[in-house]
Coordinates of C-alpha atoms in Angstrom, one line a residue:
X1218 CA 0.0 0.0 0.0
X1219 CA 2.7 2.4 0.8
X1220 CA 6.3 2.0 0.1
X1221 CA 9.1 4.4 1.3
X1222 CA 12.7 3.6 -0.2
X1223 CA 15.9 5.7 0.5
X1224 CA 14.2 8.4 1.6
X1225 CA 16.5 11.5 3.0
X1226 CA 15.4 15.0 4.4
X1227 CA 17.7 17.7 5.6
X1228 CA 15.4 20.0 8.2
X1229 CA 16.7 23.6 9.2
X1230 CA 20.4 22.0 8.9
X1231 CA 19.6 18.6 10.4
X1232 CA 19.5 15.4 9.0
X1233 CA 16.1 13.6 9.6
X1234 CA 16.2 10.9 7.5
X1235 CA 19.0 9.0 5.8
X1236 CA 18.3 6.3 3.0
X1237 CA 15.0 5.1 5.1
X1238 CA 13.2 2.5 4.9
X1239 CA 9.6 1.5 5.3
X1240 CA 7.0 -0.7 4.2
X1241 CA 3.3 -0.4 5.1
X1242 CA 1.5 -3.3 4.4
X1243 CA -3.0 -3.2 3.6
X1244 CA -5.0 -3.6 7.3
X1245 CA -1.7 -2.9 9.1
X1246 CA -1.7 -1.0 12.5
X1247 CA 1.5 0.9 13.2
X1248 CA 2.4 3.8 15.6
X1249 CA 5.4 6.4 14.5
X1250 CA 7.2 6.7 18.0
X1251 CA 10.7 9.2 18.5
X1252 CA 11.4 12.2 20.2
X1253 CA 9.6 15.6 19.6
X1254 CA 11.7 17.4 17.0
X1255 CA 12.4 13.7 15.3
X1256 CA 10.2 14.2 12.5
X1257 CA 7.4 12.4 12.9
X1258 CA 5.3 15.1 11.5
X1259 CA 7.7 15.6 9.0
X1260 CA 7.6 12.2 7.6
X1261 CA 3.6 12.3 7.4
X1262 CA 3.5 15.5 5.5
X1263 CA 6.0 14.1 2.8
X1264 CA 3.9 10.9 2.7
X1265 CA 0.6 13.4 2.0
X1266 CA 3.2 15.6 -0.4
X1267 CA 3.0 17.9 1.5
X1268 CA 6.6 18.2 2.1
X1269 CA 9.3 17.9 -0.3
X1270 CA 11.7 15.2 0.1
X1271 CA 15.3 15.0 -0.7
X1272 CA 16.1 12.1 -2.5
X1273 CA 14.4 8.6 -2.4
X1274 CA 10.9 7.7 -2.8
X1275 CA 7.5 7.8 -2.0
X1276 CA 5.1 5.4 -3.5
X1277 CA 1.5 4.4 -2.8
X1278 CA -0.7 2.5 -4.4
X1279 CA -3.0 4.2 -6.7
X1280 CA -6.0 2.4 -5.9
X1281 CA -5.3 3.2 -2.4
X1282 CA -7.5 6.2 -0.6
X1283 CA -5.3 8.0 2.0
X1284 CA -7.3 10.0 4.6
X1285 CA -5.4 12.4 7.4
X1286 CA -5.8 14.0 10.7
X1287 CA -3.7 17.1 11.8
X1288 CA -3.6 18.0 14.9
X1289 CA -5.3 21.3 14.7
X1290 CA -8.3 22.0 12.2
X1291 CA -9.0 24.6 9.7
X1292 CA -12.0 27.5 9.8
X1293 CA -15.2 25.4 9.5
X1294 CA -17.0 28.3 7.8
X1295 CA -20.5 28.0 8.0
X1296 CA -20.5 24.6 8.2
X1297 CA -22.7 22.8 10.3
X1298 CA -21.1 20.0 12.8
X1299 CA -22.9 17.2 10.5
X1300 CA -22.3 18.5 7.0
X1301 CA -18.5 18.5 8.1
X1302 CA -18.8 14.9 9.1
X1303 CA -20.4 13.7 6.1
X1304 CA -17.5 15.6 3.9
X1305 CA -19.8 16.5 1.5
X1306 CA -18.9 19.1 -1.3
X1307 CA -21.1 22.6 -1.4
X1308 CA -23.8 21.5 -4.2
X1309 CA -24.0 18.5 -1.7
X1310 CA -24.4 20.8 1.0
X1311 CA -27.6 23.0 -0.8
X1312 CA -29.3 20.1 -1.2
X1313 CA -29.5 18.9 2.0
X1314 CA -29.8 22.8 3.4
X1315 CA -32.8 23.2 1.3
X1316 CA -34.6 20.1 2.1
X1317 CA -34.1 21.1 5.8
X1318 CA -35.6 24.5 5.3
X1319 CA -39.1 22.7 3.1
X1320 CA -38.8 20.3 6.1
X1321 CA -39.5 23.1 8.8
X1322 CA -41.4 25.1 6.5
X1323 CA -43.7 22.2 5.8
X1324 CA -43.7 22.4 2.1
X1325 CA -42.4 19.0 1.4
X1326 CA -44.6 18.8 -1.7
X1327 CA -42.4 21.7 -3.3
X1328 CA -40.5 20.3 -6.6
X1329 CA -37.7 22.2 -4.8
X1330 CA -37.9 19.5 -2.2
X1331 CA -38.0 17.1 -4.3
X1332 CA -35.5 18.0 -7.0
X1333 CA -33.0 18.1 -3.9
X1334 CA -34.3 15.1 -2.0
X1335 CA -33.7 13.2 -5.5
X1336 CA -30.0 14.6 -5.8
X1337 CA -29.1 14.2 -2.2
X1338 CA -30.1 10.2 -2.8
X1339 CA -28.1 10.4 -5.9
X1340 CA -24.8 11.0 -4.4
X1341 CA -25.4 8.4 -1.4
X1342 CA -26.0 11.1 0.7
X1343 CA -28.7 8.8 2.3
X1344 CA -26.3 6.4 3.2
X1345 CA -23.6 9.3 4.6
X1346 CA -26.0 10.8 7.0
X1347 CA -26.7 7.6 9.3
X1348 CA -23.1 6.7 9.5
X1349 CA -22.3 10.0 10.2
X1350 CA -24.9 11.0 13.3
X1351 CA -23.6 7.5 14.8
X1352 CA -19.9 8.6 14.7
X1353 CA -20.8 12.2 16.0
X1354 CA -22.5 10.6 18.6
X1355 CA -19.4 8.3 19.8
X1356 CA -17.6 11.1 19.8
X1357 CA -19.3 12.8 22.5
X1358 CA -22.1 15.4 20.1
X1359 CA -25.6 15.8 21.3
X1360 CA -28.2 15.0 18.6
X1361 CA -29.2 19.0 18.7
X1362 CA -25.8 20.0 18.0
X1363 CA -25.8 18.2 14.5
X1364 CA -27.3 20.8 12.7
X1365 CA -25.3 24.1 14.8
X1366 CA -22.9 25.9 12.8
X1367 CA -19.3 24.4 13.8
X1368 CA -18.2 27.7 14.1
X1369 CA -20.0 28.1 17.4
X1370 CA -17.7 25.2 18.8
X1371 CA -14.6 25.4 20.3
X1372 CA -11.1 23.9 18.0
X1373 CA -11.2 20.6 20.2
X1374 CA -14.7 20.2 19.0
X1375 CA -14.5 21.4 15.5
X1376 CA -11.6 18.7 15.4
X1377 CA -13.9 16.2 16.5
X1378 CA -15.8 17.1 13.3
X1379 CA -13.0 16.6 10.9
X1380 CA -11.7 13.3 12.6
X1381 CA -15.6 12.1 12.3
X1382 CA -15.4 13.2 8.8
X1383 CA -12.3 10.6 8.6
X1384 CA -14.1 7.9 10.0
X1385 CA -17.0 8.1 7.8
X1386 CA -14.8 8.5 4.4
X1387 CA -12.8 5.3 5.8
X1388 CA -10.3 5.6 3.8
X1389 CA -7.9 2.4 2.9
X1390 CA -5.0 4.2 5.4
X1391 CA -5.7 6.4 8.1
X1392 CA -3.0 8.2 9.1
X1393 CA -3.5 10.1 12.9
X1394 CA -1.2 12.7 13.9
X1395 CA -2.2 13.1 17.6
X1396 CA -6.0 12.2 17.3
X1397 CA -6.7 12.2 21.2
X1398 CA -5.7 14.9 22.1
X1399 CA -9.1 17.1 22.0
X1400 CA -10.8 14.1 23.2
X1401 CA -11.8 13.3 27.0
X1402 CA -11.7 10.3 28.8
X1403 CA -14.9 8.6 27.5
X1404 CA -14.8 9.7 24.2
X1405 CA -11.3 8.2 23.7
X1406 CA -12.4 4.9 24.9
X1407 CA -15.5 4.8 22.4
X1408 CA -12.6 5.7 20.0
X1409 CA -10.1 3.6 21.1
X1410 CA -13.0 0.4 20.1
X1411 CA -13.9 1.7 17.1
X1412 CA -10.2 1.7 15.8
X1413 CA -10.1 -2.1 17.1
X1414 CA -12.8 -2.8 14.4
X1415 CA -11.6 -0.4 11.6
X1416 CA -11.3 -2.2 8.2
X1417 CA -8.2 -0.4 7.0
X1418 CA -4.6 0.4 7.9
X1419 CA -3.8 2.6 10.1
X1420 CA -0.7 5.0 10.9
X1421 CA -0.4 6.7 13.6
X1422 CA 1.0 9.8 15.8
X1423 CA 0.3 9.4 19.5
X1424 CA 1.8 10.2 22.8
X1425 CA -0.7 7.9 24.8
X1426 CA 0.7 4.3 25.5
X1427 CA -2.0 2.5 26.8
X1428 CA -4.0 3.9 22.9
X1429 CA -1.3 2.8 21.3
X1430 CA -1.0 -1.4 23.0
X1431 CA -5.1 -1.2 22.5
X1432 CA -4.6 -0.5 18.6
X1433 CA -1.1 -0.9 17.1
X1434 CA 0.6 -4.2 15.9
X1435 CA 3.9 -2.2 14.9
X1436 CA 5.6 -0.2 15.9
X1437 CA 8.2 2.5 13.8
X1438 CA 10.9 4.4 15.6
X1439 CA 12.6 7.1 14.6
X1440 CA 16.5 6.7 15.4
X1441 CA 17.6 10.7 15.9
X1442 CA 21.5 9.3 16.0
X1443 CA 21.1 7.4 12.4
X1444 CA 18.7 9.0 11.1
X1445 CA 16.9 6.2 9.9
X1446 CA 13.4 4.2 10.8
X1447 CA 13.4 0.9 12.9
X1448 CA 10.7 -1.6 12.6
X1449 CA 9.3 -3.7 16.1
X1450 CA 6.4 -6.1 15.8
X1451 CA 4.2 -5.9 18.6
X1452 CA 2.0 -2.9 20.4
X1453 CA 4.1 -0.5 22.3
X1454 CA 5.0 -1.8 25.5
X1455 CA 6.5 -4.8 23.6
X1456 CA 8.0 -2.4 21.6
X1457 CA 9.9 -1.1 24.6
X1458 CA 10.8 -4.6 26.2
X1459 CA 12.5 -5.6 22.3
X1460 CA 14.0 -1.6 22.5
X1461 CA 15.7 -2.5 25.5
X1462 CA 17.0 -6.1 24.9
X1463 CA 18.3 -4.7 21.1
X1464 CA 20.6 -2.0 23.5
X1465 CA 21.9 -4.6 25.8
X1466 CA 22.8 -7.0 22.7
X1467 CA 24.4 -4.0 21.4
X1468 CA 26.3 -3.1 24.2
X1469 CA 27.3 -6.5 24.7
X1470 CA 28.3 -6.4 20.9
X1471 CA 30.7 -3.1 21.5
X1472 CA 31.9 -4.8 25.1
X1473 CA 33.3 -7.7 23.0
X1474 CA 34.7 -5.7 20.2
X1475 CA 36.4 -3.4 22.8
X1476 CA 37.7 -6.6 24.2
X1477 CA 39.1 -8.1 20.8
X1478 CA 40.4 -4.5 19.8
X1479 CA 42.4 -4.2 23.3
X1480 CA 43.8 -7.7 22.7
X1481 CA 44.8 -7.1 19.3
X1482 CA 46.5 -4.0 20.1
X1483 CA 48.4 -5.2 23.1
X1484 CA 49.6 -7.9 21.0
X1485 CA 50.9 -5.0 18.7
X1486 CA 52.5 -3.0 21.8
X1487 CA 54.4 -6.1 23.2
X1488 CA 56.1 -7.7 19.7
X1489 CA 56.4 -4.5 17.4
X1490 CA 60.2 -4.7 18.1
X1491 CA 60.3 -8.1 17.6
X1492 CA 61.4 -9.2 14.6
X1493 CA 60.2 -13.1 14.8
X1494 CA 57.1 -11.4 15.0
X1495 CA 56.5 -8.7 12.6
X1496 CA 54.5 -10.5 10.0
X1497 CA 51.9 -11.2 13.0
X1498 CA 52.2 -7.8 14.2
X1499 CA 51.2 -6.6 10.1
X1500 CA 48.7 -8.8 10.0
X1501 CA 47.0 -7.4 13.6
X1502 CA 47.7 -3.9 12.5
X1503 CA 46.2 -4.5 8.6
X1504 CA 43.2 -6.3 10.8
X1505 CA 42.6 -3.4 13.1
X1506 CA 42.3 -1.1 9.7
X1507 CA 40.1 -2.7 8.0
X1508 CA 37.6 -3.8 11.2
X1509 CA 34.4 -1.9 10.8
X1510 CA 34.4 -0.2 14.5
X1511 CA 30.8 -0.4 16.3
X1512 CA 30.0 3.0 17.7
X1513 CA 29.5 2.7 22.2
X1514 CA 25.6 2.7 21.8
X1515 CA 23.9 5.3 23.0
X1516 CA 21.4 4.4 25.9
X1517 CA 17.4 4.8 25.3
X1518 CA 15.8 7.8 27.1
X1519 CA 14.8 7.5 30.1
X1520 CA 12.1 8.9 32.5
X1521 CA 14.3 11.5 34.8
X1522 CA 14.0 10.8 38.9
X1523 CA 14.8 13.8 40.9
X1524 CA 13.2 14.2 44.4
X1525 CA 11.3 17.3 44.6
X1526 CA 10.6 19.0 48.2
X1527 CA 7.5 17.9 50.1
X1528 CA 4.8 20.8 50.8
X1529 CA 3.9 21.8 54.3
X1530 CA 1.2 19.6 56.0
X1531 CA -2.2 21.0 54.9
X1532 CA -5.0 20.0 57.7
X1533 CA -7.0 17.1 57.1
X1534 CA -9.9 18.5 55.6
X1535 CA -8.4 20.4 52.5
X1536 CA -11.3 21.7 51.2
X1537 CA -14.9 21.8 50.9
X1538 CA -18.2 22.1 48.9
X1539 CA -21.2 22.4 50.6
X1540 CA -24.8 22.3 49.1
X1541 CA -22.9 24.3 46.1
X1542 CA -24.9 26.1 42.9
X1543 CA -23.0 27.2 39.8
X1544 CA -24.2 28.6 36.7
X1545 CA -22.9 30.1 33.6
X1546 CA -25.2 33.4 33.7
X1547 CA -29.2 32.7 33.5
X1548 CA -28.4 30.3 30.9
X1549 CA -27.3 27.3 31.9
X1550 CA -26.7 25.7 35.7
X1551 CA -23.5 23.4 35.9
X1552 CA -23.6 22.4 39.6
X1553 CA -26.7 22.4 41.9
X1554 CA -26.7 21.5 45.9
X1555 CA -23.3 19.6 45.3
X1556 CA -21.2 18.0 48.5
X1557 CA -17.7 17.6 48.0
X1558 CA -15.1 17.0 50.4
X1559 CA -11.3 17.1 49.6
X1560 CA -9.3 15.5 52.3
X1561 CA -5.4 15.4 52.9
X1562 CA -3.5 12.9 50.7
X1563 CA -6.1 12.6 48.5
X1564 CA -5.1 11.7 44.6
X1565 CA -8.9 12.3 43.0
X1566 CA -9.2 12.1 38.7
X1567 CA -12.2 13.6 37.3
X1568 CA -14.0 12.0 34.1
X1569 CA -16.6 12.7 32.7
X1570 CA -17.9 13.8 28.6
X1571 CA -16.6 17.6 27.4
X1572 CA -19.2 19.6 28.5
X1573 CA -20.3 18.0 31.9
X1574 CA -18.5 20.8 34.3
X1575 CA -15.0 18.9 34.8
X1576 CA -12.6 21.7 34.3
X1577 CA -15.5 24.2 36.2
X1578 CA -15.1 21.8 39.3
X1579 CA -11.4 22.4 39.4
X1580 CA -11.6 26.5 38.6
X1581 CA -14.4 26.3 41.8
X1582 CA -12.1 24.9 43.6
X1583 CA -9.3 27.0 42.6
X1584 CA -11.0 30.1 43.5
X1585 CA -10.9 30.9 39.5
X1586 CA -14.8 31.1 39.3
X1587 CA -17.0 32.4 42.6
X1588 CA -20.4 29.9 43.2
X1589 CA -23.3 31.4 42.7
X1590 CA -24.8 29.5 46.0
X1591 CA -23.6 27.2 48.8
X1592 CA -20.8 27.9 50.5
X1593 CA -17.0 26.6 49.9
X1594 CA -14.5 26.4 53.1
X1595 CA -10.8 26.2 52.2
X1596 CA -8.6 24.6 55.2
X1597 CA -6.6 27.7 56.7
X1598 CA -3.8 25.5 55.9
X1599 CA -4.5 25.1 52.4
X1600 CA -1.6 26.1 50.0
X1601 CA -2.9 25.2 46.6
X1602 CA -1.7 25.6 43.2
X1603 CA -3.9 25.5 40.0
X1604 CA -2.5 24.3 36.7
X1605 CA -4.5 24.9 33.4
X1606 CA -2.4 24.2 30.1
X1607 CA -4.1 27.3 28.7
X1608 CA -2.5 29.6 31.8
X1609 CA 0.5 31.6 31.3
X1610 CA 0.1 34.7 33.4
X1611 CA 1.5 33.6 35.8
X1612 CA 5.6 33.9 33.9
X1613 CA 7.6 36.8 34.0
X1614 CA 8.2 37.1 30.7
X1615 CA 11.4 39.0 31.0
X1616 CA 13.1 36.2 32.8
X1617 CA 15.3 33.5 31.1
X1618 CA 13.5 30.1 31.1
X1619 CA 16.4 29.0 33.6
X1620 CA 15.8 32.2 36.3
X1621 CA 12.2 31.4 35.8
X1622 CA 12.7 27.9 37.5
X1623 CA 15.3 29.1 39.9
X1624 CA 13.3 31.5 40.8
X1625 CA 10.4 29.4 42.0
X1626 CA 12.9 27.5 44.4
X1627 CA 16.0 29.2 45.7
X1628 CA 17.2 26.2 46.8
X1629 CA 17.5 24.4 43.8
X1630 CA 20.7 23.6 42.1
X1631 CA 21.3 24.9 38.8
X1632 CA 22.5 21.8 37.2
X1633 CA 19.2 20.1 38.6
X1634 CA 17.1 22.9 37.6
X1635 CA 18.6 22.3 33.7
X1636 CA 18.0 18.3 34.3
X1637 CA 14.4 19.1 35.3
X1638 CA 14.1 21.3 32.5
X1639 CA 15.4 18.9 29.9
X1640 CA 13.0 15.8 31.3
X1641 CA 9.9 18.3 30.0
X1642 CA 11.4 18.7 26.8
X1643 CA 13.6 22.4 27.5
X1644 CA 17.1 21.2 25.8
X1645 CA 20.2 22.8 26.0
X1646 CA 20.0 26.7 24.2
X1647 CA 15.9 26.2 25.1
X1648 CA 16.8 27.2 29.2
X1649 CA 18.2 30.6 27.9
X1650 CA 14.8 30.9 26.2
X1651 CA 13.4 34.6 27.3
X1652 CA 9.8 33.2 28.7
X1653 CA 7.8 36.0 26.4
X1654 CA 9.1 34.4 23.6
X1655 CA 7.5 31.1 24.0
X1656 CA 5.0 29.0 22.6
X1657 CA 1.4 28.2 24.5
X1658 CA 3.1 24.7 24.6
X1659 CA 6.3 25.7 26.2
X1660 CA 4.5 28.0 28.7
X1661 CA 2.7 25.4 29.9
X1662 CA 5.4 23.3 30.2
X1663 CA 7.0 25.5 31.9
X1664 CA 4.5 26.3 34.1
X1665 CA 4.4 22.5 35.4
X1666 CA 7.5 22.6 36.3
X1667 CA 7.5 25.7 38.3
X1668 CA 4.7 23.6 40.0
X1669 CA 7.0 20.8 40.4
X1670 CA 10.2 22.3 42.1
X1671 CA 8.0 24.6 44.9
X1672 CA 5.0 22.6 44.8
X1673 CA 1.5 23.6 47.0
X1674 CA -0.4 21.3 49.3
X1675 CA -3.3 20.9 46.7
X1676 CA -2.1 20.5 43.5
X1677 CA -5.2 21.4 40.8
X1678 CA -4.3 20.1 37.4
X1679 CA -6.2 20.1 34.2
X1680 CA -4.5 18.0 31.4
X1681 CA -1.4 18.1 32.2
X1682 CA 0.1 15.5 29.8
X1683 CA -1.4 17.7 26.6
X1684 CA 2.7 19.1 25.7
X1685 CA 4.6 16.3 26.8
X1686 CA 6.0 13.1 25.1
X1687 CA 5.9 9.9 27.0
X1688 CA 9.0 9.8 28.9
X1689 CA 8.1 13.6 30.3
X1690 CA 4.5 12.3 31.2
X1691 CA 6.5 9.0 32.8
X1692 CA 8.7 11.8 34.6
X1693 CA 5.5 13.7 35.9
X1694 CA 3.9 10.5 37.0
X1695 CA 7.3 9.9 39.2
X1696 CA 7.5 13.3 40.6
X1697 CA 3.6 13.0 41.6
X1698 CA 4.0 9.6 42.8
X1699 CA 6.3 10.9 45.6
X1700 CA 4.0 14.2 46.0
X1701 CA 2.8 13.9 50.1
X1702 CA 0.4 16.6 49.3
X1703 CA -3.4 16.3 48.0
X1704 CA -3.9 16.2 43.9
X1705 CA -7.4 16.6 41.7
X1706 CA -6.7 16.3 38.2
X1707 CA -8.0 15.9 34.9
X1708 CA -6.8 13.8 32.3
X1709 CA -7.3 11.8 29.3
X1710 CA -4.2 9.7 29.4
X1711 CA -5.3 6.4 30.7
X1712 CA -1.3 5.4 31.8
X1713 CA -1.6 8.7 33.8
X1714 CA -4.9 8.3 35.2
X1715 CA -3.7 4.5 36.3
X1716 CA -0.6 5.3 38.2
X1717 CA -1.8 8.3 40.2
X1718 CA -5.8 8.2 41.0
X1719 CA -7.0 6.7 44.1
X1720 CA -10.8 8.3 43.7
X1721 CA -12.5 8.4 40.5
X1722 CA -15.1 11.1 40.1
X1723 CA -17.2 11.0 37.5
X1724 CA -18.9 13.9 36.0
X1725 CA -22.2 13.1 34.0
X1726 CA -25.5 15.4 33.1
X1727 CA -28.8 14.7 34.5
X1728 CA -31.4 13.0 32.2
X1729 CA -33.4 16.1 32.1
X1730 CA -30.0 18.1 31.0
X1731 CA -30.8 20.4 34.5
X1732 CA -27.5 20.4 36.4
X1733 CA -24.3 17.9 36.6
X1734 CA -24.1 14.8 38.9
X1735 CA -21.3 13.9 40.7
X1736 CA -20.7 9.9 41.3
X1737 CA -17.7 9.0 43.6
X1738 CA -15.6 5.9 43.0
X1739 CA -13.3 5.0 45.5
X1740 CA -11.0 3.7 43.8
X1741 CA -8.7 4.2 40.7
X1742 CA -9.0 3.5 36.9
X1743 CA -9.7 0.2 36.6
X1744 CA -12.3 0.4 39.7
X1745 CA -14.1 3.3 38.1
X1746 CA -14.0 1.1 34.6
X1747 CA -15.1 -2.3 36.7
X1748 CA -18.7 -0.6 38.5
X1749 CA -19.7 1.9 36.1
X1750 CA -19.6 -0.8 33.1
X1751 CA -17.7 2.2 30.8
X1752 CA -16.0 -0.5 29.4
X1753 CA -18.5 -2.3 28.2
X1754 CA -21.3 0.0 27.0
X1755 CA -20.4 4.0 26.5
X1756 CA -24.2 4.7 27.4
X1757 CA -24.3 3.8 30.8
X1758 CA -21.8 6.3 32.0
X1759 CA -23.3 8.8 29.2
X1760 CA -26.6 8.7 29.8
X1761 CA -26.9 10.2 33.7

């Protein structure tokens, strides 16, 4: 289906790819893994032409329909959320607009109606509009928000669209560049399944492990130090058992070369003034030249281990909700008479559909939005510290990237604050970085680790993986894993969610669509899973 043959690309002065290879075979699931800046983006964009490659080739089968997700999504226009997902062209798009309009006017009997109804049918638009409502609906739209204008979404929505879009063209290779990451917890398992039963290949992007075992059956790294593309069979957390076994066999391979070199040349050393002996020593020296030298193997990444300081001892109740009303102006009522108690040591996930008040419950508690009834009593104790990867007020954008960190904890080493730093992806000439400079993605990076180094009692954190790679979200779960104060989080990333939550609350919208419910779990991810049947049906944690 896809054949990639000597492909090189030089990037901003740096090799990405030298003579690689790759083979992607019809129904085949495979994940592109490497470090950020590897170029795995890269490599799809010159798959989809939209990159220009050096030398080498690109082939795919003619026959073959390719179909891609970017990570971020263009102006929708006046597109409604279904006409995006049915990817229907604009003539498409009048028919079905002017049916509509006969339909709510009532004047079915119009030959307008009728010349449109007979056109819509023609193009199998018929056929398009059930598969598309169902896949709108897995991914977490409301029947009534079919026909809105995507435009009045926000971009994880509107992407939501255009990946539903994908899944309805289902195309012969789907390629996925980061494809959870506008979608919460529930959502991404109903995606997750649907993937397991999707008919054609699929290539992906993804920093979430546990997506990747549930869905990949290769996986393709990119080697930074050879440039080149390295092929595993098996999902990813074989992936990195055959990763690490390949190094040791490696090392092992230099160790014994070393030790043949060494012997060779001490030979050399001790009979080079002996005569007897010089057609040996010739032959040993002649050897030597010609040996092809292995390289000393450079060890895989790994997750960085530093112990952070311990906040002060918050009292046992950290904070509370009591009987506690929210509502977004007169129009629509989030929370009503809700009982929350937050006690010391607590390590709480929220989950829940977009939309069902998750990231409202953490601003409440942060003190970012004021309850519009009830009361909330914050233990006089209570240090807490709100994280939102969308906050970056809080930097002095004047200051290095380095003096921001050091800053934040005057005790801190330099050389740990640039280790630190360089776990959550600030390398080398990135620390001298001034902070108003910076991406979104970089201030919110570097906002969790300000978080990190001084950190508060209660720890509020809404998707903190969304910036990371995996081995900076495996150095965040380590750090937090040693955290002795209280932490409420939100997150998509199962792996994350598994290794931290204790208490699972789940976030759903009451039948009559009147005001969220909380459910408490008290337990972690699999627990939650287990009693609220999530993975088994998607409706009965959707439905109240």
């Amino acid at each position: 289906m896809l054949s990639i043959h000597k492909l090189t690309k030089v990037l901003g002065g740096r090799t990405l790819f030298r003579d690689a290879e790759l083979t992607v075979n019809w129904g085949e699931r495979i994940a592109l893994v490497g470090p950020n800046g590897a170029g795995k983006s890269t490599l799809f964009k010159m798959i989809l032409g939209e990159e220009d490659i050096d030398s080498g080739t690109v082939e795919r089968d003619e026959y073959a329909i390719v179909g891609s997700l970017e990570q971020e999504a263009g102006d929708p226009g006046d597109e409604t959320v279904l006409e995006i997902a049915m990817g229907i062209n604009p003539e498409m798009v009048g028919y079905l607009r002017t049916m509509r309009e006969h339909e709510k006017a009532g004047t079915i009997e119009a030959k307008e109606y009728a010349h449109a109804q007979d056109q819509f049918n023609l193009h199998n638009g018929y056929q398009l509009e059930p598969k598309a409502k169902k896949i709108l609906a897995g991914l977490g739209y409301k029947q009534d928000d079919f026909t809105r204008p995507a435009s009045e979404f926000s971009g994880g929505w509107v992407m939501r669209a255009y990946l539903a879009r994908l899944l309805v063209m289902e195309p012969d290779l789907l390629m996925l560049d980061e494809p959870t990451n506008h979608l919460d917890l529930i959502t991404l398992l109903w995606f997750q399944r649907y993937l397991s039963n999707y008919p054609g290949a699929i290539f992906l992007i993804s920093h979430d492990r546990d997506f990747m075992d549930a869905i990949v059956e290769t996986v393709v790294e990119i080697d930074p130090d050879a440039a080149e593309l390295i092929t595993y069979t098996g999902n990813y957390s074989s992936y990195l058992e055959q990763r690490e076994k390949t190094y040791e066999q490696k090392v092992q391979a230099y160790r014994n070369q070393r030790k043949e070199i060494e012997g060779h040349q001490e030979f050399i050393d001790r009979f080079r003034q002996v005569g007897s002996k010089a057609a040996q020593v010739q032959s040993r020296i002649k050897f030597l030249e010609k040996l092809d030298k292995i390289e000393k193997p450079r060890a895989p990444r790994k997750p960085f281990k530093f112990t952070f300081p311990q906040p002060e001892r918050s009292n046992q109740k950290v904070v509370e909700l009591k009987k506690a009303d929210f509502s977004y102006g007169n129009d629509k009522k989030i929370y009503e008479g809700l009982d929350l108690t937050v006690e010391r040591g607590d390590k709480i996930v929220l989950v829940g559909p977009n939309g069902a008040g998750k990231s409202t419950l953490l601003k409440i508690l942060a003190g970012q939005l004021e309850l519009t009834g009830g009361e909330k009593e914050v233990g006089y104790l209570t240090k807490l510290g709100y994280y939102s990867q969308h906050r970056s007020d809080t930097l002095n954008e004047s200051n290095r990237v380095l003096d921001e960190v050091m800053d934040s904890c005057p005790t801190l080493r330099e050389e740990d604050a640039r280790a630190i730093l360089g776990s959550f992806l600030f390398r080398r000439a990135d620390v001298e970085k001034r902070c108003g400079v910076l991406s979104g993605g970089e201030k919110s990076r570097l906002n969790l680790v300000k978080f990190l180094v001084d950190p508060p009692n209660l720890l509020l954190m809404d998707e903190p993986t969304t910036h990371l790679d995996i081995l900076s979200i495996d150095s965040l779960v380590n750090a937090l894993k040693s955290y002795e104060g209280t932490l409420v989080f939100i997150s998509h990333d199962v792996h994350f969610i598994r290794h931290l939550a204790e208490t699972t609350l789940h976030i759903s919208r009451s039948e009559d669509d009147s005001h969220s419910i909380l459910t408490r779990y008290t337990g972690g991810y699999d627990y939650f899973l287990e009693k609220s049947g999530l993975d088994d049906d998607r409706s009965a944690v959707t439905a109240s």
